[in-house]
Amino acid sequence: SGEGGGRIQVQGTRNTLQDNSAVRSETSGNLTGEDLVIRGSEQILVDADAYDPAVRNSLSTNTLADSKGDGGNMVLEAPLLQVLNLAWITSDTRGAGDAGIISSQTDTLEAIGRGSDDFSFIRISSRVRPGATGNGGNFTVDAQRMVAADALIGTNTSGEGNAGNVMVEVDSLELIGGSQLQTLTFGNGNAGKMVVRASELIDIREVTEFLIFGEGVASSGLFTSAEPDSTGSGGSMIVETEQLRIAEGGKITSNALG
């Protein structure tokens, strides 16, 4: 935090974050923030059982409002990465500096939320917050299997800066329970590019009744969008797979609503 903060590196067999805990790297000055790197030889688990807006059981690398330096990158590497219940993983910019990249390399990525109301979903995202002029960071996944239930994963901008890109390379991808891979713009910045490649299967199904952006029902799917009242451009989307299955209200959508 501040000028020249240090790198955070955690290495172990099973790395667990729970019970109102957080690991954060924040940039508040003019220098580039350092990286947050977590490696587990077996597992990384981020789990939150209760909603606490001050903590949110989170991993984060954020650029604060008055900063000009770029945020640090986040690197998560383990055979199993689990993000459960109410946990969040974020890389946001509120200032002039760019947000850092969120990069995950794993055999299996599981993001499993609760889905009962608007505070009961997983978020893994890089966001440009209102008033920010820096750009959002990219979100990248390299995995064999990725499954998301009641989860919002991707990038968005509500400010002047552009949202980051979403890049997913997996064998199989399963999005259920209203889970979304998304890159969106709500502001003047542009949405990012989405590239999803699954060598075997993409399975998209189900809707949920928890609230997202004021809507009562959300469909599972892949989304690039310029949202209402935005002036930025929506992002492009590339989807490649051997087998694509969409059922029970699932969607792949590119919208220009602004």
PDB file of C-alpha atoms in Angstrom:
ATOM      1  CA  SER A   1       0.000   0.000   0.000  1.00  0.00           C
ATOM      2  CA  GLY A   2       1.235   3.531  -0.736  1.00  0.00           C
ATOM      3  CA  GLU A   3       4.586   4.230  -2.392  1.00  0.00           C
ATOM      4  CA  GLY A   4       6.554   1.073  -3.162  1.00  0.00           C
ATOM      5  CA  GLY A   5       4.612  -1.523  -1.182  1.00  0.00           C
ATOM      6  CA  GLY A   6       6.042  -5.040  -1.162  1.00  0.00           C
ATOM      7  CA  ARG A   7       5.078  -8.176  -3.032  1.00  0.00           C
ATOM      8  CA  ILE A   8       2.814 -10.675  -1.257  1.00  0.00           C
ATOM      9  CA  GLN A   9       3.647 -14.327  -1.889  1.00  0.00           C
ATOM     10  CA  VAL A  10       1.990 -17.293  -0.177  1.00  0.00           C
ATOM     11  CA  GLN A  11       3.117 -20.840  -0.853  1.00  0.00           C
ATOM     12  CA  GLY A  12       1.863 -23.977   0.850  1.00  0.00           C
ATOM     13  CA  THR A  13       0.100 -27.289   0.458  1.00  0.00           C
ATOM     14  CA  ARG A  14      -3.459 -26.140   1.208  1.00  0.00           C
ATOM     15  CA  ASN A  15      -3.987 -22.385   1.413  1.00  0.00           C
ATOM     16  CA  THR A  16      -7.313 -21.466   3.046  1.00  0.00           C
ATOM     17  CA  LEU A  17      -8.924 -18.033   3.491  1.00  0.00           C
ATOM     18  CA  GLN A  18     -12.077 -17.962   5.649  1.00  0.00           C
ATOM     19  CA  ASP A  19     -13.651 -16.533   8.846  1.00  0.00           C
ATOM     20  CA  ASN A  20     -13.789 -12.848   7.798  1.00  0.00           C
ATOM     21  CA  SER A  21     -10.265 -12.837   6.417  1.00  0.00           C
ATOM     22  CA  ALA A  22      -8.727 -10.956   3.510  1.00  0.00           C
ATOM     23  CA  VAL A  23      -5.426 -10.707   1.654  1.00  0.00           C
ATOM     24  CA  ARG A  24      -5.054  -7.365  -0.114  1.00  0.00           C
ATOM     25  CA  SER A  25      -2.515  -5.455  -2.139  1.00  0.00           C
ATOM     26  CA  GLU A  26      -3.598  -1.811  -2.543  1.00  0.00           C
ATOM     27  CA  THR A  27      -1.989   0.947  -4.579  1.00  0.00           C
ATOM     28  CA  SER A  28      -2.508   4.468  -3.222  1.00  0.00           C
ATOM     29  CA  GLY A  29       0.505   6.355  -4.655  1.00  0.00           C
ATOM     30  CA  ASN A  30       2.309   6.980  -7.917  1.00  0.00           C
ATOM     31  CA  LEU A  31       4.310   3.753  -8.140  1.00  0.00           C
ATOM     32  CA  THR A  32       3.076   0.459  -9.585  1.00  0.00           C
ATOM     33  CA  GLY A  33       1.732  -1.927  -6.966  1.00  0.00           C
ATOM     34  CA  GLU A  34       3.402  -5.264  -6.357  1.00  0.00           C
ATOM     35  CA  ASP A  35       1.858  -8.648  -7.190  1.00  0.00           C
ATOM     36  CA  LEU A  36      -0.203 -10.951  -5.002  1.00  0.00           C
ATOM     37  CA  VAL A  37       0.901 -14.542  -5.712  1.00  0.00           C
ATOM     38  CA  ILE A  38      -0.655 -17.602  -4.067  1.00  0.00           C
ATOM     39  CA  ARG A  39       0.503 -21.111  -4.931  1.00  0.00           C
ATOM     40  CA  GLY A  40      -0.784 -24.329  -3.406  1.00  0.00           C
ATOM     41  CA  SER A  41       0.621 -27.758  -4.163  1.00  0.00           C
ATOM     42  CA  GLU A  42      -2.866 -29.203  -3.527  1.00  0.00           C
ATOM     43  CA  GLN A  43      -5.510 -26.494  -3.050  1.00  0.00           C
ATOM     44  CA  ILE A  44      -6.433 -22.828  -2.720  1.00  0.00           C
ATOM     45  CA  LEU A  45      -9.752 -22.277  -0.880  1.00  0.00           C
ATOM     46  CA  VAL A  46     -11.504 -18.910  -0.452  1.00  0.00           C
ATOM     47  CA  ASP A  47     -14.715 -19.359   1.554  1.00  0.00           C
ATOM     48  CA  ALA A  48     -17.093 -16.851   3.168  1.00  0.00           C
ATOM     49  CA  ASP A  49     -20.076 -17.996   5.250  1.00  0.00           C
ATOM     50  CA  ALA A  50     -21.527 -14.566   6.117  1.00  0.00           C
ATOM     51  CA  TYR A  51     -21.881 -11.231   4.331  1.00  0.00           C
ATOM     52  CA  ASP A  52     -19.477  -8.587   5.633  1.00  0.00           C
ATOM     53  CA  PRO A  53     -19.075  -5.600   3.253  1.00  0.00           C
ATOM     54  CA  ALA A  54     -15.918  -4.476   5.047  1.00  0.00           C
ATOM     55  CA  VAL A  55     -14.112  -7.782   4.526  1.00  0.00           C
ATOM     56  CA  ARG A  56     -16.069 -10.054   2.177  1.00  0.00           C
ATOM     57  CA  ASN A  57     -13.513 -12.896   2.619  1.00  0.00           C
ATOM     58  CA  SER A  58     -11.580 -11.606  -0.326  1.00  0.00           C
ATOM     59  CA  LEU A  59      -8.417 -11.663  -2.345  1.00  0.00           C
ATOM     60  CA  SER A  60      -7.872  -8.262  -3.929  1.00  0.00           C
ATOM     61  CA  THR A  61      -5.355  -6.092  -5.719  1.00  0.00           C
ATOM     62  CA  ASN A  62      -6.980  -2.660  -5.940  1.00  0.00           C
ATOM     63  CA  THR A  63      -5.956   0.784  -7.147  1.00  0.00           C
ATOM     64  CA  LEU A  64      -7.375   3.450  -4.834  1.00  0.00           C
ATOM     65  CA  ALA A  65      -9.125   6.685  -5.781  1.00  0.00           C
ATOM     66  CA  ASP A  66      -6.232   9.171  -5.560  1.00  0.00           C
ATOM     67  CA  SER A  67      -3.538   6.870  -6.938  1.00  0.00           C
ATOM     68  CA  LYS A  68      -1.766   7.167 -10.267  1.00  0.00           C
ATOM     69  CA  GLY A  69       0.170   3.927 -10.082  1.00  0.00           C
ATOM     70  CA  ASP A  70      -1.086   0.709 -11.633  1.00  0.00           C
ATOM     71  CA  GLY A  71      -2.353  -2.077  -9.406  1.00  0.00           C
ATOM     72  CA  GLY A  72      -0.404  -5.280  -8.918  1.00  0.00           C
ATOM     73  CA  ASN A  73      -1.327  -8.522 -10.646  1.00  0.00           C
ATOM     74  CA  MET A  74      -2.900 -11.506  -8.897  1.00  0.00           C
ATOM     75  CA  VAL A  75      -1.609 -15.005  -9.672  1.00  0.00           C
ATOM     76  CA  LEU A  76      -3.414 -18.086  -8.342  1.00  0.00           C
ATOM     77  CA  GLU A  77      -1.872 -21.503  -9.029  1.00  0.00           C
ATOM     78  CA  ALA A  78      -3.009 -24.839  -7.573  1.00  0.00           C
ATOM     79  CA  PRO A  79      -4.445 -28.155  -8.794  1.00  0.00           C
ATOM     80  CA  LEU A  80      -7.760 -27.168  -7.147  1.00  0.00           C
ATOM     81  CA  LEU A  81      -8.988 -23.566  -6.788  1.00  0.00           C
ATOM     82  CA  GLN A  82     -12.286 -23.237  -4.886  1.00  0.00           C
ATOM     83  CA  VAL A  83     -14.177 -19.972  -4.362  1.00  0.00           C
ATOM     84  CA  LEU A  84     -17.236 -20.709  -2.224  1.00  0.00           C
ATOM     85  CA  ASN A  85     -20.415 -19.161  -0.771  1.00  0.00           C
ATOM     86  CA  LEU A  86     -19.947 -15.362  -0.469  1.00  0.00           C
ATOM     87  CA  ALA A  87     -16.255 -15.006  -1.315  1.00  0.00           C
ATOM     88  CA  TRP A  88     -14.959 -12.415  -3.791  1.00  0.00           C
ATOM     89  CA  ILE A  89     -11.749 -12.119  -5.796  1.00  0.00           C
ATOM     90  CA  THR A  90     -11.291  -8.633  -7.266  1.00  0.00           C
ATOM     91  CA  SER A  91      -8.861  -6.356  -9.018  1.00  0.00           C
ATOM     92  CA  ASP A  92     -10.454  -2.888  -9.232  1.00  0.00           C
ATOM     93  CA  THR A  93      -9.329   0.596 -10.137  1.00  0.00           C
ATOM     94  CA  ARG A  94     -10.842   3.709  -8.592  1.00  0.00           C
ATOM     95  CA  GLY A  95      -8.126   6.052  -9.837  1.00  0.00           C
ATOM     96  CA  ALA A  96      -5.849   6.907 -12.766  1.00  0.00           C
ATOM     97  CA  GLY A  97      -3.800   3.718 -12.557  1.00  0.00           C
ATOM     98  CA  ASP A  98      -4.799   0.515 -14.340  1.00  0.00           C
ATOM     99  CA  ALA A  99      -6.119  -2.468 -12.427  1.00  0.00           C
ATOM    100  CA  GLY A 100      -3.945  -5.572 -12.324  1.00  0.00           C
ATOM    101  CA  ILE A 101      -4.482  -8.868 -14.115  1.00  0.00           C
ATOM    102  CA  ILE A 102      -6.197 -11.801 -12.394  1.00  0.00           C
ATOM    103  CA  SER A 103      -4.565 -15.008 -13.642  1.00  0.00           C
ATOM    104  CA  SER A 104      -5.514 -18.538 -12.598  1.00  0.00           C
ATOM    105  CA  GLN A 105      -3.733 -21.731 -13.593  1.00  0.00           C
ATOM    106  CA  THR A 106      -5.351 -24.866 -12.174  1.00  0.00           C
ATOM    107  CA  ASP A 107      -6.649 -28.314 -12.977  1.00  0.00           C
ATOM    108  CA  THR A 108     -10.092 -27.481 -11.547  1.00  0.00           C
ATOM    109  CA  LEU A 109     -11.669 -24.094 -10.822  1.00  0.00           C
ATOM    110  CA  GLU A 110     -14.895 -24.245  -8.800  1.00  0.00           C
ATOM    111  CA  ALA A 111     -16.841 -21.035  -8.063  1.00  0.00           C
ATOM    112  CA  ILE A 112     -19.932 -22.082  -6.097  1.00  0.00           C
ATOM    113  CA  GLY A 113     -22.157 -19.419  -4.512  1.00  0.00           C
ATOM    114  CA  ARG A 114     -25.486 -19.556  -2.686  1.00  0.00           C
ATOM    115  CA  GLY A 115     -27.794 -17.715  -5.076  1.00  0.00           C
ATOM    116  CA  SER A 116     -30.637 -16.762  -2.711  1.00  0.00           C
ATOM    117  CA  ASP A 117     -30.388 -12.947  -2.994  1.00  0.00           C
ATOM    118  CA  ASP A 118     -28.241 -10.176  -4.459  1.00  0.00           C
ATOM    119  CA  PHE A 119     -25.498 -10.614  -1.823  1.00  0.00           C
ATOM    120  CA  SER A 120     -25.275 -14.381  -2.227  1.00  0.00           C
ATOM    121  CA  PHE A 121     -23.118 -14.879  -5.279  1.00  0.00           C
ATOM    122  CA  ILE A 122     -19.452 -15.343  -5.993  1.00  0.00           C
ATOM    123  CA  ARG A 123     -17.672 -12.494  -7.748  1.00  0.00           C
ATOM    124  CA  ILE A 124     -14.361 -12.942  -9.547  1.00  0.00           C
ATOM    125  CA  SER A 125     -13.795  -9.739 -11.457  1.00  0.00           C
ATOM    126  CA  SER A 126     -11.763  -6.744 -12.500  1.00  0.00           C
ATOM    127  CA  ARG A 127     -13.773  -3.514 -12.422  1.00  0.00           C
ATOM    128  CA  VAL A 128     -13.301   0.119 -13.395  1.00  0.00           C
ATOM    129  CA  ARG A 129     -15.257   1.928 -10.722  1.00  0.00           C
ATOM    130  CA  PRO A 130     -17.249   5.175 -11.274  1.00  0.00           C
ATOM    131  CA  GLY A 131     -14.961   8.167 -11.785  1.00  0.00           C
ATOM    132  CA  ALA A 132     -11.871   6.059 -12.525  1.00  0.00           C
ATOM    133  CA  THR A 133      -9.788   6.861 -15.603  1.00  0.00           C
ATOM    134  CA  GLY A 134      -7.510   3.825 -15.435  1.00  0.00           C
ATOM    135  CA  ASN A 135      -8.265   0.679 -17.409  1.00  0.00           C
ATOM    136  CA  GLY A 136      -9.465  -2.604 -15.948  1.00  0.00           C
ATOM    137  CA  GLY A 137      -7.271  -5.683 -15.781  1.00  0.00           C
ATOM    138  CA  ASN A 138      -7.618  -8.849 -17.823  1.00  0.00           C
ATOM    139  CA  PHE A 139      -9.081 -12.021 -16.330  1.00  0.00           C
ATOM    140  CA  THR A 140      -7.437 -15.233 -17.538  1.00  0.00           C
ATOM    141  CA  VAL A 141      -8.062 -18.903 -16.729  1.00  0.00           C
ATOM    142  CA  ASP A 142      -6.030 -21.911 -17.834  1.00  0.00           C
ATOM    143  CA  ALA A 143      -7.692 -25.063 -16.478  1.00  0.00           C
ATOM    144  CA  GLN A 144      -8.861 -28.528 -17.344  1.00  0.00           C
ATOM    145  CA  ARG A 145     -12.290 -28.057 -15.770  1.00  0.00           C
ATOM    146  CA  MET A 146     -14.121 -24.882 -14.764  1.00  0.00           C
ATOM    147  CA  VAL A 147     -17.529 -24.958 -13.081  1.00  0.00           C
ATOM    148  CA  ALA A 148     -19.489 -21.945 -11.805  1.00  0.00           C
ATOM    149  CA  ALA A 149     -22.804 -21.917  -9.925  1.00  0.00           C
ATOM    150  CA  ASP A 150     -24.308 -18.608  -8.713  1.00  0.00           C
ATOM    151  CA  ALA A 151     -21.189 -16.741  -9.790  1.00  0.00           C
ATOM    152  CA  LEU A 152     -20.352 -13.555 -11.706  1.00  0.00           C
ATOM    153  CA  ILE A 153     -16.969 -13.794 -13.401  1.00  0.00           C
ATOM    154  CA  GLY A 154     -15.368 -11.273 -15.735  1.00  0.00           C
ATOM    155  CA  THR A 155     -14.721  -7.566 -16.238  1.00  0.00           C
ATOM    156  CA  ASN A 156     -16.730  -4.361 -16.369  1.00  0.00           C
ATOM    157  CA  THR A 157     -16.376  -0.598 -16.419  1.00  0.00           C
ATOM    158  CA  SER A 158     -18.529   2.126 -14.879  1.00  0.00           C
ATOM    159  CA  GLY A 159     -15.900   4.816 -15.470  1.00  0.00           C
ATOM    160  CA  GLU A 160     -13.783   6.412 -18.182  1.00  0.00           C
ATOM    161  CA  GLY A 161     -11.310   3.550 -18.514  1.00  0.00           C
ATOM    162  CA  ASN A 162     -11.872   0.421 -20.603  1.00  0.00           C
ATOM    163  CA  ALA A 163     -12.761  -2.943 -19.108  1.00  0.00           C
ATOM    164  CA  GLY A 164     -10.207  -5.729 -19.322  1.00  0.00           C
ATOM    165  CA  ASN A 165     -10.434  -8.811 -21.538  1.00  0.00           C
ATOM    166  CA  VAL A 166     -11.755 -12.223 -20.475  1.00  0.00           C
ATOM    167  CA  MET A 167      -9.650 -15.155 -21.678  1.00  0.00           C
ATOM    168  CA  VAL A 168     -10.659 -18.720 -20.749  1.00  0.00           C
ATOM    169  CA  GLU A 169      -8.794 -21.829 -21.973  1.00  0.00           C
ATOM    170  CA  VAL A 170     -10.238 -25.074 -20.580  1.00  0.00           C
ATOM    171  CA  ASP A 171     -11.173 -28.629 -21.485  1.00  0.00           C
ATOM    172  CA  SER A 172     -14.716 -28.218 -20.123  1.00  0.00           C
ATOM    173  CA  LEU A 173     -16.746 -25.229 -18.910  1.00  0.00           C
ATOM    174  CA  GLU A 174     -19.994 -25.526 -16.951  1.00  0.00           C
ATOM    175  CA  LEU A 175     -22.097 -22.432 -16.116  1.00  0.00           C
ATOM    176  CA  ILE A 176     -25.224 -23.108 -14.036  1.00  0.00           C
ATOM    177  CA  GLY A 177     -27.497 -21.368 -11.523  1.00  0.00           C
ATOM    178  CA  GLY A 178     -27.365 -17.974 -13.237  1.00  0.00           C
ATOM    179  CA  SER A 179     -23.573 -17.937 -13.495  1.00  0.00           C
ATOM    180  CA  GLN A 180     -22.162 -15.536 -16.053  1.00  0.00           C
ATOM    181  CA  LEU A 181     -18.886 -14.974 -17.826  1.00  0.00           C
ATOM    182  CA  GLN A 182     -19.177 -11.328 -18.799  1.00  0.00           C
ATOM    183  CA  THR A 183     -17.484  -8.179 -20.002  1.00  0.00           C
ATOM    184  CA  LEU A 184     -19.725  -5.112 -19.704  1.00  0.00           C
ATOM    185  CA  THR A 185     -19.700  -1.341 -19.876  1.00  0.00           C
ATOM    186  CA  PHE A 186     -21.951   0.887 -17.796  1.00  0.00           C
ATOM    187  CA  GLY A 187     -19.911   4.043 -18.481  1.00  0.00           C
ATOM    188  CA  ASN A 188     -17.790   5.847 -21.062  1.00  0.00           C
ATOM    189  CA  GLY A 189     -15.142   3.151 -21.293  1.00  0.00           C
ATOM    190  CA  ASN A 190     -15.419   0.176 -23.640  1.00  0.00           C
ATOM    191  CA  ALA A 191     -16.172  -3.394 -22.637  1.00  0.00           C
ATOM    192  CA  GLY A 192     -13.367  -5.881 -23.165  1.00  0.00           C
ATOM    193  CA  LYS A 193     -12.953  -8.798 -25.550  1.00  0.00           C
ATOM    194  CA  MET A 194     -14.095 -12.279 -24.512  1.00  0.00           C
ATOM    195  CA  VAL A 195     -12.389 -15.424 -25.793  1.00  0.00           C
ATOM    196  CA  VAL A 196     -13.604 -18.793 -24.510  1.00  0.00           C
ATOM    197  CA  ARG A 197     -11.994 -21.974 -25.807  1.00  0.00           C
ATOM    198  CA  ALA A 198     -13.038 -25.387 -24.484  1.00  0.00           C
ATOM    199  CA  SER A 199     -11.467 -28.398 -26.169  1.00  0.00           C
ATOM    200  CA  GLU A 200     -14.312 -30.722 -25.107  1.00  0.00           C
ATOM    201  CA  LEU A 201     -17.533 -29.073 -23.834  1.00  0.00           C
ATOM    202  CA  ILE A 202     -19.282 -25.821 -22.924  1.00  0.00           C
ATOM    203  CA  ASP A 203     -22.443 -26.504 -20.891  1.00  0.00           C
ATOM    204  CA  ILE A 204     -24.708 -23.492 -20.124  1.00  0.00           C
ATOM    205  CA  ARG A 205     -28.005 -23.952 -18.303  1.00  0.00           C
ATOM    206  CA  GLU A 206     -30.461 -22.635 -15.722  1.00  0.00           C
ATOM    207  CA  VAL A 207     -31.606 -19.233 -14.494  1.00  0.00           C
ATOM    208  CA  THR A 208     -31.593 -17.852 -10.960  1.00  0.00           C
ATOM    209  CA  GLU A 209     -33.785 -15.415  -9.044  1.00  0.00           C
ATOM    210  CA  PHE A 210     -31.018 -13.552  -7.219  1.00  0.00           C
ATOM    211  CA  LEU A 211     -30.774  -9.916  -8.272  1.00  0.00           C
ATOM    212  CA  ILE A 212     -28.102  -8.729 -10.687  1.00  0.00           C
ATOM    213  CA  PHE A 213     -28.014  -5.057 -11.713  1.00  0.00           C
ATOM    214  CA  GLY A 214     -31.678  -4.604 -10.676  1.00  0.00           C
ATOM    215  CA  GLU A 215     -33.020  -7.581 -12.591  1.00  0.00           C
ATOM    216  CA  GLY A 216     -35.103 -10.243 -10.880  1.00  0.00           C
ATOM    217  CA  VAL A 217     -33.901 -13.218 -12.918  1.00  0.00           C
ATOM    218  CA  ALA A 218     -30.490 -13.899 -14.426  1.00  0.00           C
ATOM    219  CA  SER A 219     -29.613 -16.489 -17.034  1.00  0.00           C
ATOM    220  CA  SER A 220     -26.433 -18.499 -17.045  1.00  0.00           C
ATOM    221  CA  GLY A 221     -24.262 -17.677 -20.018  1.00  0.00           C
ATOM    222  CA  LEU A 222     -21.631 -15.686 -21.864  1.00  0.00           C
ATOM    223  CA  PHE A 223     -22.320 -11.946 -22.116  1.00  0.00           C
ATOM    224  CA  THR A 224     -20.714  -8.926 -23.731  1.00  0.00           C
ATOM    225  CA  SER A 225     -22.771  -5.772 -23.450  1.00  0.00           C
ATOM    226  CA  ALA A 226     -22.958  -1.988 -23.561  1.00  0.00           C
ATOM    227  CA  GLU A 227     -25.566  -1.450 -20.847  1.00  0.00           C
ATOM    228  CA  PRO A 228     -28.318   1.242 -20.833  1.00  0.00           C
ATOM    229  CA  ASP A 229     -27.012   4.834 -20.463  1.00  0.00           C
ATOM    230  CA  SER A 230     -23.449   3.782 -21.315  1.00  0.00           C
ATOM    231  CA  THR A 231     -21.512   5.534 -24.079  1.00  0.00           C
ATOM    232  CA  GLY A 232     -18.735   2.967 -24.434  1.00  0.00           C
ATOM    233  CA  SER A 233     -18.725   0.163 -26.989  1.00  0.00           C
ATOM    234  CA  GLY A 234     -19.616  -3.423 -26.221  1.00  0.00           C
ATOM    235  CA  GLY A 235     -16.953  -6.089 -26.520  1.00  0.00           C
ATOM    236  CA  SER A 236     -16.401  -8.795 -29.111  1.00  0.00           C
ATOM    237  CA  MET A 237     -16.792 -12.494 -28.340  1.00  0.00           C
ATOM    238  CA  ILE A 238     -15.084 -15.623 -29.672  1.00  0.00           C
ATOM    239  CA  VAL A 239     -16.336 -19.054 -28.563  1.00  0.00           C
ATOM    240  CA  GLU A 240     -14.669 -22.285 -29.717  1.00  0.00           C
ATOM    241  CA  THR A 241     -15.526 -25.794 -28.542  1.00  0.00           C
ATOM    242  CA  GLU A 242     -16.055 -29.368 -29.685  1.00  0.00           C
ATOM    243  CA  GLN A 243     -19.533 -29.494 -28.114  1.00  0.00           C
ATOM    244  CA  LEU A 244     -21.836 -26.613 -27.087  1.00  0.00           C
ATOM    245  CA  ARG A 245     -24.883 -27.327 -24.923  1.00  0.00           C
ATOM    246  CA  ILE A 246     -27.360 -24.543 -24.002  1.00  0.00           C
ATOM    247  CA  ALA A 247     -30.538 -25.439 -22.069  1.00  0.00           C
ATOM    248  CA  GLU A 248     -33.014 -24.294 -19.421  1.00  0.00           C
ATOM    249  CA  GLY A 249     -32.752 -20.582 -20.174  1.00  0.00           C
ATOM    250  CA  GLY A 250     -28.986 -20.391 -20.763  1.00  0.00           C
ATOM    251  CA  LYS A 251     -27.743 -17.686 -23.150  1.00  0.00           C
ATOM    252  CA  ILE A 252     -24.847 -16.442 -25.236  1.00  0.00           C
ATOM    253  CA  THR A 253     -25.495 -12.748 -25.841  1.00  0.00           C
ATOM    254  CA  SER A 254     -23.821  -9.661 -27.255  1.00  0.00           C
ATOM    255  CA  ASN A 255     -25.874  -6.495 -26.632  1.00  0.00           C
ATOM    256  CA  ALA A 256     -25.625  -2.793 -27.411  1.00  0.00           C
ATOM    257  CA  LEU A 257     -28.213  -1.189 -25.128  1.00  0.00           C
ATOM    258  CA  GLY A 258     -26.517   2.163 -24.485  1.00  0.00           C
TER     259      GLY A 258
END
